[in-house]
Short mmCIF file of C-alpha atoms in Angstrom, two decimals:
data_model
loop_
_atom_site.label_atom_id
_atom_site.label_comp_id
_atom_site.label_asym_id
_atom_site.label_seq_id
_atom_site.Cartn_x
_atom_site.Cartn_y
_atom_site.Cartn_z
CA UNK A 1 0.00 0.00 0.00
CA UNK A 2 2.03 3.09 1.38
CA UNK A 3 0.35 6.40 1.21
CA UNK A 4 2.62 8.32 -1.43
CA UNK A 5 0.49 11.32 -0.44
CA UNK A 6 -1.90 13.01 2.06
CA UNK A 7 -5.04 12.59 -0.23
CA UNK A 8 -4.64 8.95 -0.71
CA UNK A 9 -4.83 8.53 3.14
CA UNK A 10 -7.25 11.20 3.63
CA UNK A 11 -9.24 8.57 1.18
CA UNK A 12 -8.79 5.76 3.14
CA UNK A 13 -10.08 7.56 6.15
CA UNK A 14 -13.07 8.77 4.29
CA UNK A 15 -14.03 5.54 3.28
CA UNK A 16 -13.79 4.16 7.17
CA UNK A 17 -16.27 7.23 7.62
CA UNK A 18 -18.57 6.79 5.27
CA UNK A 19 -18.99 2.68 5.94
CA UNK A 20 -19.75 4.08 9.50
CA UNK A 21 -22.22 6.99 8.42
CA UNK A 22 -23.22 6.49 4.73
CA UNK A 23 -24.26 10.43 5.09
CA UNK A 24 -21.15 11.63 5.52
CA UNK A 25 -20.12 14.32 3.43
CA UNK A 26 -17.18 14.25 0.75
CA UNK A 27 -16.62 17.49 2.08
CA UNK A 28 -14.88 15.91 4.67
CA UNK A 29 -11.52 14.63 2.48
CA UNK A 30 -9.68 18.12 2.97
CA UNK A 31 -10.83 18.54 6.87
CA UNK A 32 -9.49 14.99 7.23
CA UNK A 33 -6.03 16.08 5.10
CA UNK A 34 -5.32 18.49 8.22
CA UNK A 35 -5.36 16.12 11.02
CA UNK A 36 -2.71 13.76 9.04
CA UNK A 37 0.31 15.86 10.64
CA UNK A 38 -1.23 14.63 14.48
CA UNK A 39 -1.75 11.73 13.38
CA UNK A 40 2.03 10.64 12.39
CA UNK A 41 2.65 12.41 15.62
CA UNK A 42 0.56 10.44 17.59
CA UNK A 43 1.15 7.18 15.88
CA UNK A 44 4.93 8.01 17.07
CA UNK A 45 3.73 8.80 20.44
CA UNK A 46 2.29 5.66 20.36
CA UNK A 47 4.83 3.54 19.00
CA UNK A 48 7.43 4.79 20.89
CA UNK A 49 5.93 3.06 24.34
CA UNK A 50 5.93 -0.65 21.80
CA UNK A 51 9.41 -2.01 21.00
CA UNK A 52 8.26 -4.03 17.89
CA UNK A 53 6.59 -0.41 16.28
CA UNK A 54 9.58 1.77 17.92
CA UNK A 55 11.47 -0.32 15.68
CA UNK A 56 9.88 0.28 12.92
CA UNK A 57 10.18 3.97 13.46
CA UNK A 58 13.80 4.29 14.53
CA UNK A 59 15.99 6.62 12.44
CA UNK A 60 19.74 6.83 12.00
CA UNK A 61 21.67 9.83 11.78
CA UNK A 62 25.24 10.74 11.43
CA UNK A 63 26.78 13.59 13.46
CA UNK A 64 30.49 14.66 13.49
CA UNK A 65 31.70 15.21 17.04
CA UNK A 66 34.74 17.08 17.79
CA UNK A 67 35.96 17.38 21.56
CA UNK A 68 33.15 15.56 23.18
CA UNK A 69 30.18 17.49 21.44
CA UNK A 70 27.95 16.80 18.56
CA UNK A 71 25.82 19.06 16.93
CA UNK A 72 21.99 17.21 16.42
CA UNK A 73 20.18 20.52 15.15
CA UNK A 74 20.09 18.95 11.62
CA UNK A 75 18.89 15.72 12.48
CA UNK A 76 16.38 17.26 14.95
CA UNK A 77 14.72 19.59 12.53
CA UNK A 78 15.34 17.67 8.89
CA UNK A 79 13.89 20.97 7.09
CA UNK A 80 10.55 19.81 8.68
CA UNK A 81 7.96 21.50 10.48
CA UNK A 82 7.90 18.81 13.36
CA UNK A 83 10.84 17.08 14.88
CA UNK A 84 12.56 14.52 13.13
CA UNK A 85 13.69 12.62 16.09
CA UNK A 86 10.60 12.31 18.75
CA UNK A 87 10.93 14.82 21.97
CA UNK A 88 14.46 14.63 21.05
CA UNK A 89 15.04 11.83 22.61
CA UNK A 90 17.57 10.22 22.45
CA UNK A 91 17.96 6.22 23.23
CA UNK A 92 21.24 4.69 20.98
CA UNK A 93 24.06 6.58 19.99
CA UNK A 94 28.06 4.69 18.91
CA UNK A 95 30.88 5.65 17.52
CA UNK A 96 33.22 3.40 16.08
CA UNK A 97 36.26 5.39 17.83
CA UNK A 98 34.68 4.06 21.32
CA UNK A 99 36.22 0.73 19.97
CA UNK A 100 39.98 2.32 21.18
CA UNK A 101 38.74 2.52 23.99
CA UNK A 102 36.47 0.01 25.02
CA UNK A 103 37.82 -3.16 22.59
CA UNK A 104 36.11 -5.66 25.00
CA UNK A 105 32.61 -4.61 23.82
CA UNK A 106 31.65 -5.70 20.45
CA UNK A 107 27.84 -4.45 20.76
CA UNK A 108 27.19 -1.51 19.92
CA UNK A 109 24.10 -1.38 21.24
CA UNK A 110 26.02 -1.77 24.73
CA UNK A 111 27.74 1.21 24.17
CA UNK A 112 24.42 3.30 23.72
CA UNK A 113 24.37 3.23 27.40
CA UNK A 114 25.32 6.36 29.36
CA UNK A 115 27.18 4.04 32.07
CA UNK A 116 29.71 2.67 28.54
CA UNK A 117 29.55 5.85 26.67
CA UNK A 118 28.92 8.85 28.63
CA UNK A 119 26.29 10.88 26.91
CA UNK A 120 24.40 14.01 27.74
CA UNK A 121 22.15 16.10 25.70
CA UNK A 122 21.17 19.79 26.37
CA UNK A 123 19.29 21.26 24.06
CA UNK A 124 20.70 20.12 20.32
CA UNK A 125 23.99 19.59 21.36
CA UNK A 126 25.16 15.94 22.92
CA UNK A 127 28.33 15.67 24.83
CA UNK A 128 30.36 12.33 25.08
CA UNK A 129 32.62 11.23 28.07
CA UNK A 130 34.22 7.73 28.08
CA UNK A 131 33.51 5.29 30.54
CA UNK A 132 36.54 7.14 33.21
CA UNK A 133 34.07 10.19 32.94
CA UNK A 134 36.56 12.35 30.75
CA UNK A 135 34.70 14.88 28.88
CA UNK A 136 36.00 16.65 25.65
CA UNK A 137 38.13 13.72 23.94
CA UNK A 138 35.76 11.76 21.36
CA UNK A 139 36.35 13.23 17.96
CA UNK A 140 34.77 11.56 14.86
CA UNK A 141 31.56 10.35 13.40
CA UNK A 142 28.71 9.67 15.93
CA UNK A 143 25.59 7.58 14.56
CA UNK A 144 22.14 8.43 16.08
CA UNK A 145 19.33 6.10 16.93
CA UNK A 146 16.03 7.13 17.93
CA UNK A 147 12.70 7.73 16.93
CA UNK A 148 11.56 10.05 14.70
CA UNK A 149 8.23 11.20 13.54
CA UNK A 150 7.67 9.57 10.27
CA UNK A 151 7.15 11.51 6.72
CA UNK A 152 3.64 10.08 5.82
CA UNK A 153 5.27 7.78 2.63
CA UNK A 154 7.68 6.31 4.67
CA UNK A 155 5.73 4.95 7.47
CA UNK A 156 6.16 1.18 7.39
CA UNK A 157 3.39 -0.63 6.11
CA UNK A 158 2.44 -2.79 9.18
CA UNK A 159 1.75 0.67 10.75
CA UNK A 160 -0.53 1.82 8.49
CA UNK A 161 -3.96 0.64 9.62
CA UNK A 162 -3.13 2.51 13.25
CA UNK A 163 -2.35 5.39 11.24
CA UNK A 164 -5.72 5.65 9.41
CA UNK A 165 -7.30 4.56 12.68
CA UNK A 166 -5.65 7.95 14.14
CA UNK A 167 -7.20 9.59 11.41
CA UNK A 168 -10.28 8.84 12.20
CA UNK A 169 -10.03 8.65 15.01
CA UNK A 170 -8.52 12.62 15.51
CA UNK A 171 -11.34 13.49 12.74
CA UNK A 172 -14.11 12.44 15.20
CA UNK A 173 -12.38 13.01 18.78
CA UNK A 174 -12.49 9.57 20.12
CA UNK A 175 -9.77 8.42 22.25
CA UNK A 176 -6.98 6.51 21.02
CA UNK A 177 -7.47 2.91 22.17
CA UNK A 178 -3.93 1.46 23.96
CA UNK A 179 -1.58 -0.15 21.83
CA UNK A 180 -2.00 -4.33 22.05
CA UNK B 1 -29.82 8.78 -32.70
CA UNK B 2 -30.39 12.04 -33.68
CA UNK B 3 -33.58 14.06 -33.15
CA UNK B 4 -35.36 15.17 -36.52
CA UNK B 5 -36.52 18.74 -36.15
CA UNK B 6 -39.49 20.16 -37.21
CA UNK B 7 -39.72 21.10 -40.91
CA UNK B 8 -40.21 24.82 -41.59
CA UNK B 9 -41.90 24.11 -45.10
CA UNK B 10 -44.21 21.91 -43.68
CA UNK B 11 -45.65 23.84 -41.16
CA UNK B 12 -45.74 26.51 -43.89
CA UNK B 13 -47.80 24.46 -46.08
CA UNK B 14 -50.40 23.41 -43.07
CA UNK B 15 -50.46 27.42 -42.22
CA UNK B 16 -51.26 27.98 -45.82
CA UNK B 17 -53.68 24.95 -45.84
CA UNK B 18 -55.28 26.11 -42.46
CA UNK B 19 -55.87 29.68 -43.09
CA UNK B 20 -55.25 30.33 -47.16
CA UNK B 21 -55.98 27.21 -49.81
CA UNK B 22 -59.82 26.07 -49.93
CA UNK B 23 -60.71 22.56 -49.98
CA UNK B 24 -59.86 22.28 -53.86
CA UNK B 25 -56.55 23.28 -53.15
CA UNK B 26 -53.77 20.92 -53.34
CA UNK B 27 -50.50 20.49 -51.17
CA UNK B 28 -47.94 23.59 -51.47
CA UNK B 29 -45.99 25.06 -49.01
CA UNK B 30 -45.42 28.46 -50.19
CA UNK B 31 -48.07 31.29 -51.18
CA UNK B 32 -47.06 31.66 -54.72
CA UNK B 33 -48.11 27.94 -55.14
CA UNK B 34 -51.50 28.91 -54.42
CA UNK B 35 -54.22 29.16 -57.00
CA UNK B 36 -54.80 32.68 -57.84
CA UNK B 37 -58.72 32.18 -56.59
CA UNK B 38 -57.99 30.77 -53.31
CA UNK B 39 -55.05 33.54 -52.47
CA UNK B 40 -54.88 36.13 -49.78
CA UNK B 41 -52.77 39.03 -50.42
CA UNK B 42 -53.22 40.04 -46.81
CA UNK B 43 -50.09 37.30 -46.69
CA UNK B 44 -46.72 36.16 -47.49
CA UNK B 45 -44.35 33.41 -47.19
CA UNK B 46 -41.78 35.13 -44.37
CA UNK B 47 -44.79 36.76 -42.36
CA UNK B 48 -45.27 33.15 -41.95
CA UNK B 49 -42.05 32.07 -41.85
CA UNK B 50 -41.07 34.57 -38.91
CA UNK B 51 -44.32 33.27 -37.17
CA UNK B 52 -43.38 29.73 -37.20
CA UNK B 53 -39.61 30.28 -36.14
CA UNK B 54 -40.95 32.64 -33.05
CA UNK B 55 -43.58 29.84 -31.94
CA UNK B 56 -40.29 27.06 -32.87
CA UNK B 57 -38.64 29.46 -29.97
CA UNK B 58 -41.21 29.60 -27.41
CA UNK B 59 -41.55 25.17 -27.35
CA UNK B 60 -37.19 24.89 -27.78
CA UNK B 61 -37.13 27.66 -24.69
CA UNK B 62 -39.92 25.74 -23.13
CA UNK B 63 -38.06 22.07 -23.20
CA UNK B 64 -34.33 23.85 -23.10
CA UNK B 65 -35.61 25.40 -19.54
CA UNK B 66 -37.25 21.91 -18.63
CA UNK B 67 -35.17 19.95 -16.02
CA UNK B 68 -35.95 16.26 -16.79
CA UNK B 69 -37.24 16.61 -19.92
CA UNK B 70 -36.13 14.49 -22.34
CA UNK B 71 -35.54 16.39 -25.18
CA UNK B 72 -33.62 19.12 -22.77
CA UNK B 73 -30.59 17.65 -24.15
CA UNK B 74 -30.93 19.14 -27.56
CA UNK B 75 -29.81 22.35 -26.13
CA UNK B 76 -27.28 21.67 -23.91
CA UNK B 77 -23.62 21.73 -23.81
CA UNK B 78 -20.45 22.56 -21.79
CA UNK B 79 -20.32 26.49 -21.58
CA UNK B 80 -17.00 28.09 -21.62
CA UNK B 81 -14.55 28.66 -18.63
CA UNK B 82 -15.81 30.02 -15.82
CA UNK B 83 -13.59 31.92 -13.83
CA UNK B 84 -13.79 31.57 -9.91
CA UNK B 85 -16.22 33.78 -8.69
CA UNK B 86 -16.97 34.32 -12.06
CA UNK B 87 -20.98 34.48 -13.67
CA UNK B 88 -22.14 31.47 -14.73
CA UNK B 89 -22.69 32.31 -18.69
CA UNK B 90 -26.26 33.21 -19.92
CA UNK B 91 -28.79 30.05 -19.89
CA UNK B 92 -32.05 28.54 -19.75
CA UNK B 93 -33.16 26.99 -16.66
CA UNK B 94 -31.25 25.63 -14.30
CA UNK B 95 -27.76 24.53 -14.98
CA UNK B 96 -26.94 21.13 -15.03
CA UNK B 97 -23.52 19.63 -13.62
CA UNK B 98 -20.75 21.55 -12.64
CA UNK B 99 -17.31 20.40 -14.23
CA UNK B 100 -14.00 21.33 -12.69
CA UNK B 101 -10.82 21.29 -14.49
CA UNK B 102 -8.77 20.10 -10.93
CA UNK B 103 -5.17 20.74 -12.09
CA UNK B 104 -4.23 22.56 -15.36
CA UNK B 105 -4.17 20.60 -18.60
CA UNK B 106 -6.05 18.13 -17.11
CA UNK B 107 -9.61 16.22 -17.60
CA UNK B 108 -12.63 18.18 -16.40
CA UNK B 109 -14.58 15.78 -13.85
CA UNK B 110 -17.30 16.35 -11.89
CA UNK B 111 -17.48 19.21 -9.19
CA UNK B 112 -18.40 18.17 -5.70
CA UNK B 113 -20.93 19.79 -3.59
CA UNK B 114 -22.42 18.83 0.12
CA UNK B 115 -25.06 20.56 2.09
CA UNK B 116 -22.62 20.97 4.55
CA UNK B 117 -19.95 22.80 2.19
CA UNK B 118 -19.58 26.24 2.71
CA UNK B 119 -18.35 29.28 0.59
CA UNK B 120 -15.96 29.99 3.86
CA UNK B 121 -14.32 26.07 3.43
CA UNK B 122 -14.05 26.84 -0.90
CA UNK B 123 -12.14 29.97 0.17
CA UNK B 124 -10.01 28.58 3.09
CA UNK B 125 -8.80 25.74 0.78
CA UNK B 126 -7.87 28.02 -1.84
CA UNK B 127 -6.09 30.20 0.35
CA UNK B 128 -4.39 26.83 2.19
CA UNK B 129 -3.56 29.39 5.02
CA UNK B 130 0.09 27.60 6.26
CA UNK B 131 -0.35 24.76 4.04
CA UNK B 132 -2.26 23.06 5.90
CA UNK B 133 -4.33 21.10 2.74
CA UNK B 134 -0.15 19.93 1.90
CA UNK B 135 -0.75 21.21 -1.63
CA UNK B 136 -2.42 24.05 -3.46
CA UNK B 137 -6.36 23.72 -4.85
CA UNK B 138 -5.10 23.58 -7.77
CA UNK B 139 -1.98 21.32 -7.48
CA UNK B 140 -1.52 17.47 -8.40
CA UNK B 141 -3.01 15.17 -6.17
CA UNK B 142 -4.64 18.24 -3.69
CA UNK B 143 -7.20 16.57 -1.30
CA UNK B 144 -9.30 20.27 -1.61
CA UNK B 145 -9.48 20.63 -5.73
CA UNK B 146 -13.08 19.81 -7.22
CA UNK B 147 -15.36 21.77 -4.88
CA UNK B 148 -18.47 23.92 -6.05
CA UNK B 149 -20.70 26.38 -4.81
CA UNK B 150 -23.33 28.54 -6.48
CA UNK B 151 -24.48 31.53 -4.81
CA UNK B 152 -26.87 33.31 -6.86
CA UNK B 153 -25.46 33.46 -10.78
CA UNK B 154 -22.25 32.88 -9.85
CA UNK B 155 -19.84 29.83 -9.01
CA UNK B 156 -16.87 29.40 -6.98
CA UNK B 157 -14.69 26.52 -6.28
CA UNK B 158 -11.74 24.99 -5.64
CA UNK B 159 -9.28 23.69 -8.88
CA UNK B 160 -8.04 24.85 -11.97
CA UNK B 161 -11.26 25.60 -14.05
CA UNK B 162 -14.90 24.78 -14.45
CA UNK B 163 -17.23 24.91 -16.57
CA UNK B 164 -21.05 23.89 -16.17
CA UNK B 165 -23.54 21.89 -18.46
CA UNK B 166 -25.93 24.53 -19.57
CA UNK B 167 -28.82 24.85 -21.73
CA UNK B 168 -28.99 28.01 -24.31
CA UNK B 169 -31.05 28.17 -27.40
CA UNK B 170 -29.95 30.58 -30.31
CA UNK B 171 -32.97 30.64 -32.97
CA UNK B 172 -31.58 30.53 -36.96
CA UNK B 173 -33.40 30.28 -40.27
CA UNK B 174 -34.69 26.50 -39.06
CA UNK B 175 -37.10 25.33 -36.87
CA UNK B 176 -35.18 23.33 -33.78
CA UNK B 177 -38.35 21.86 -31.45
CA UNK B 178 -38.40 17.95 -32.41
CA UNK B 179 -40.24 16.62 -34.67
CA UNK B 180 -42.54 15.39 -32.37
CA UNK B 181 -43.55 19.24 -31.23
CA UNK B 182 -44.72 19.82 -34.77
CA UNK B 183 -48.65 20.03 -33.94
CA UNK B 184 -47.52 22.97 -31.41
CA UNK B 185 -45.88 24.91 -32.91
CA UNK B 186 -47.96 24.80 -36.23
CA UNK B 187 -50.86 25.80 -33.47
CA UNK B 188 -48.72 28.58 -31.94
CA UNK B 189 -48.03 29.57 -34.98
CA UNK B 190 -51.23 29.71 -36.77
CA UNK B 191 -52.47 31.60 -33.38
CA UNK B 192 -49.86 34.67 -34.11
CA UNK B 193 -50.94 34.87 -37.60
CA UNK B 194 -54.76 34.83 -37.28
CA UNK B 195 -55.97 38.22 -38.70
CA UNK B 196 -59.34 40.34 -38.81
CA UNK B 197 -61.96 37.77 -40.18
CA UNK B 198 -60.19 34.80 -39.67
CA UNK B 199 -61.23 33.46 -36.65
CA UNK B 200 -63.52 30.45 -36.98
CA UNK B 201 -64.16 27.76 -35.04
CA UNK B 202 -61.73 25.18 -36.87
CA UNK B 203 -58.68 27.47 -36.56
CA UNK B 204 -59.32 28.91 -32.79
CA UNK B 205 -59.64 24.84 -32.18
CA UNK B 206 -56.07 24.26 -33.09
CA UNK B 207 -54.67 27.35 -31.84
CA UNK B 208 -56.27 26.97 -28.36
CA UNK B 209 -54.81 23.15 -28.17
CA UNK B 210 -51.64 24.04 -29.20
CA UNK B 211 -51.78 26.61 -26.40
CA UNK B 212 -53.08 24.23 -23.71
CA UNK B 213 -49.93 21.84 -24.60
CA UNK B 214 -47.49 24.46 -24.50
CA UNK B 215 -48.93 25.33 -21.14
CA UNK B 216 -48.39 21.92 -19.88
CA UNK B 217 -44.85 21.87 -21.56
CA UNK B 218 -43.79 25.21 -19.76
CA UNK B 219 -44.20 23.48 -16.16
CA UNK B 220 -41.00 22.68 -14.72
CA UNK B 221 -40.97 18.80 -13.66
CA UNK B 222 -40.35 18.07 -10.20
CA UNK B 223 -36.78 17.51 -9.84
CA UNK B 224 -36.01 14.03 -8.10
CA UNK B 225 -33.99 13.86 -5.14
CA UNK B 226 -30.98 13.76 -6.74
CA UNK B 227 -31.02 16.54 -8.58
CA UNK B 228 -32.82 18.55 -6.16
CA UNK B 229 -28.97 18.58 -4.30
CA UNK B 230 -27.67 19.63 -7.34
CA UNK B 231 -30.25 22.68 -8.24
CA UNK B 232 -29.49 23.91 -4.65
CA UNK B 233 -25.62 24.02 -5.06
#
C-alpha cells in the first residue's frame, strides 16, 4: 500500500467514515487532510511506548563530534515543520572510535548506554565522556538512533492501519485505544 | 440517434392549408403555389415564416428550460470557462452539472458539492492558510481541488477551471423543437398569424390546443432527489 500522499490517506479515512455513516459528506476529504500531521505524531507517540513499532520507526543519523560534542540541530529539525527525532530523545548513539577505547565490547548497542559511553544532551547539542568520565576527547563520526516522527510515505506498512485509525479517530475526537 | 426537427416548409404548407388554400386546393408550401382564386394578399411566405420560427422558440425555450425533460438535451452543452467567482454564462433553466478542471491541462470531472460545504471552506482551501491542505487547490493530487458552490449566478470553487452543463437556445433560419412538437408549434403559430376575419371555429380549435400543450410543456418537472442537491448548489 504506502500512502505516497496526504489525499490517498485522507481517502482511506473517508471511506472508514462513510462505511460508518453512509451520510457523511465528501466534504470531509480536505478537513481529514489536516489532522494527518497529528496523526504521524501520535502514531509516534504511540509507538514509541511498543518495541516491535519503535522499531519500525527508529531513524539513524550521522553527526560529526569534535571534543566531546555533537551538533543534532540537523537531524532534529530535517527541514521539517515537526521534529525529526521524537521529543528529542535520544535512546542509541556509537561511535566506532569508542572501539579504542572500550575493545572488549563488540555491541554496539552496549555502548548506547550512558554508564559505557557517557552521553548528555542539552538542548541540540550531545556531549560524550568515556567510561573514566573524561569529557571533551571523542572526535569523529557519531551515529544516532532514535525515533523520529515519520514523513507520511515512509511509514512502514504494518503501521498503516493505526495510522488511518488515528485519522479517524482525531477526525471524530475519540480516544486513542492502547496499543496491544 | 439524432432528433429530426421540425420542418419549416411543412408547417408553412399546413399554415397555408389552415388559413389560405380552400378545400380544392392541393398540397404547397409556399403562397405563390397557391391558386390565384384561393389567395390572400393580406399574406406572405416570411410573415409566416417569422411566425413559425418565433412559436419554434417559445416550445425549444420551453423544453431547453425543462429539467428532466427528455428532449432538454438538444440544447445543452459545456459552456465556456468560468472563472472563480466568475458568472455562470447566460442560460435557460437551471444549470446542469458543474465540471471542474482540478489541475491545469487536465480532464474536467465532476465538481463536488455537500449541504454541509460552505463558501468559507471553498475559500479557506484556496487560500491553504500555512499549508495546511499539503498542496495548493489547484496542485496534483490536492485533497481540496473539485469543490463547487453557487451563490446566486455565480460559481466558486476549488481547482483549476470549471465549466457547467448549460442549456442556451440561439434561434436561426430552421425550426429546432423535435419533430414530435410539430402540432404545437404549427398551433402557436397559426395563433400569431390569425388576422381580422379569420377566426372560426376550426382554426381557434387548433390554436387553443396548441396553447393548452405548450402550457403543460412550460411546467417545470419536479426535480427528483438527486437533482434537487444539485439545483441547490
Amino acid at each position: 500500500m504506502s500512502y505516497a500522499n496526504e489525499t490517498i490517506l485522507a481517502n482511506d479515512a473517508y471511506e472508514r467514515l462513510k462505511a460508518l455513516n453512509p451520510q457523511a459528506p465528501p466534504s470531509l476529504i480536505p478537513r481529514l487532510v489536516t489532522v494527518v500531521p497529528a496523526a504521524l505524531a501520535e502514531l509516534t507517540s504511540r509507538a514509541i511506548d511498543n518495541p516491535e513499532w519503535r522499531d519500525a520507526l527508529t531513524r539513524t543519523f550521522t553527526v560529526t563530534a569534535a571534543a566531546g560534542e555533537a551538533d543534532i540541530a540537523v537531524p532534529l529539525t530535517e527541514g521539517l515543520a515537526q521534529d525529526a527525532l521524537y521529543g528529542a530523545e535520544l535512546y542509541h548513539a556509537s561511535s566506532p572510535l569508542q572501539m579504542e577505547w572500550m575493545p572488549d565490547v563488540t555491541t554496539l548497542a552496549l555502548l548506547a548506554k550512558a554508564g559505557f559511553l557517557g552521553v548528555a544532551q542539552e538542548g541540540t547539542k550531545l556531549y560524550f565522556s568515556d567510561i573514566a568520565g573524561a569529557v571533551g576527547t571523542l572526535a569523529g563520526t557519531v551515529t544516532i538512533k532514535a525515533v523520529g516522527v515519520p514523513t507520511l510515505p515512509t511509514v512502514p506498512v504494518r503501521l498503516e492501519p493505526m495510522l488511518v485509525d488515528a485519522v479517524v479517530r482525531l477526525a471524530t475526537g475519540e480516544k486513542a485505544k492502547e496499543p496491544a | 440517434m439524432a432528433v429530426t426537427r421540425c420542418d419549416l416548409a411543412t408547417i408553412r404548407g399546413r399554415i397555408i392549408s389552415a388559413m389560405v388554400a380552400g378545400q380544392a386546393s392541393t398540397w404547397v408550401t409556399t403562397l405563390a403555389s397557391v391558386p390565384a382564386a384561393e389567395k390572400d394578399d393580406r399574406r406572405n411566405d416570411t410573415e409566416i415564416d417569422k411566425a413559425v420560427l418565433a412559436a419554434d422558440a417559445r416550445v425549444c425555450e420551453a423544453r431547453a428550460k425543462r429539467v428532466g425533460d427528455g428532449y432538454r438535451s438538444l440544447f445543452l452543452a459545456l459552456s465556456a470557462s468560468i472563472a472563480h467567482a466568475g458568472v455562470i454564462p447566460d442560460h435557460l433553466g437551471p444549470i446542469e452539472q458543474v465540471t471542474i478542471q482540478l489541475v491545469a491541462a487536465g480532464a474536467y470531472v465532476a465538481g463536488k458539492f455537500d449541504a454541509s460545504l460552505t463558501l468559507a471552506d471553498i475559500e479557506r482551501w484556496r487560500a491553504n492558510a500555512g499549508t495546511r491542505y499539503i498542496v495548493a487547490h489547484n496542485a496534483a493530487n490536492s485533497a481540496t481541488a473539485g469543490y463547487y458552490i453557487r451563490r446566486g449566478s455565480q460559481l466558486f470553487y476549488t481547482g483549476n477551471d470549471a465549466k457547467a452543463q448549460i442549456a442556451t437556445f440561439v434561434r436561426s433560419g430552421a425550426c429546432q423543437a423535435p419533430e414530435s412538437d410539430e402540432g404545437m408549434v404549427f398551433g402557436l403559430a397559426l395563433g400569431d398569424l390569425v388576422k381580422e376575419g379569420d377566426a372560426g371555429p376550426f382554426i381557434a380549435t387548433i390554436v387553443n390546443d396548441a396553447r393548452a400543450e405548450y402550457a403543460e410543456l412550460a411546467k417545470q418537472i419536479e426535480p427528483s432527489p438527486s437533482e434537487t442537491l444539485v439545483l441547490a448548489a
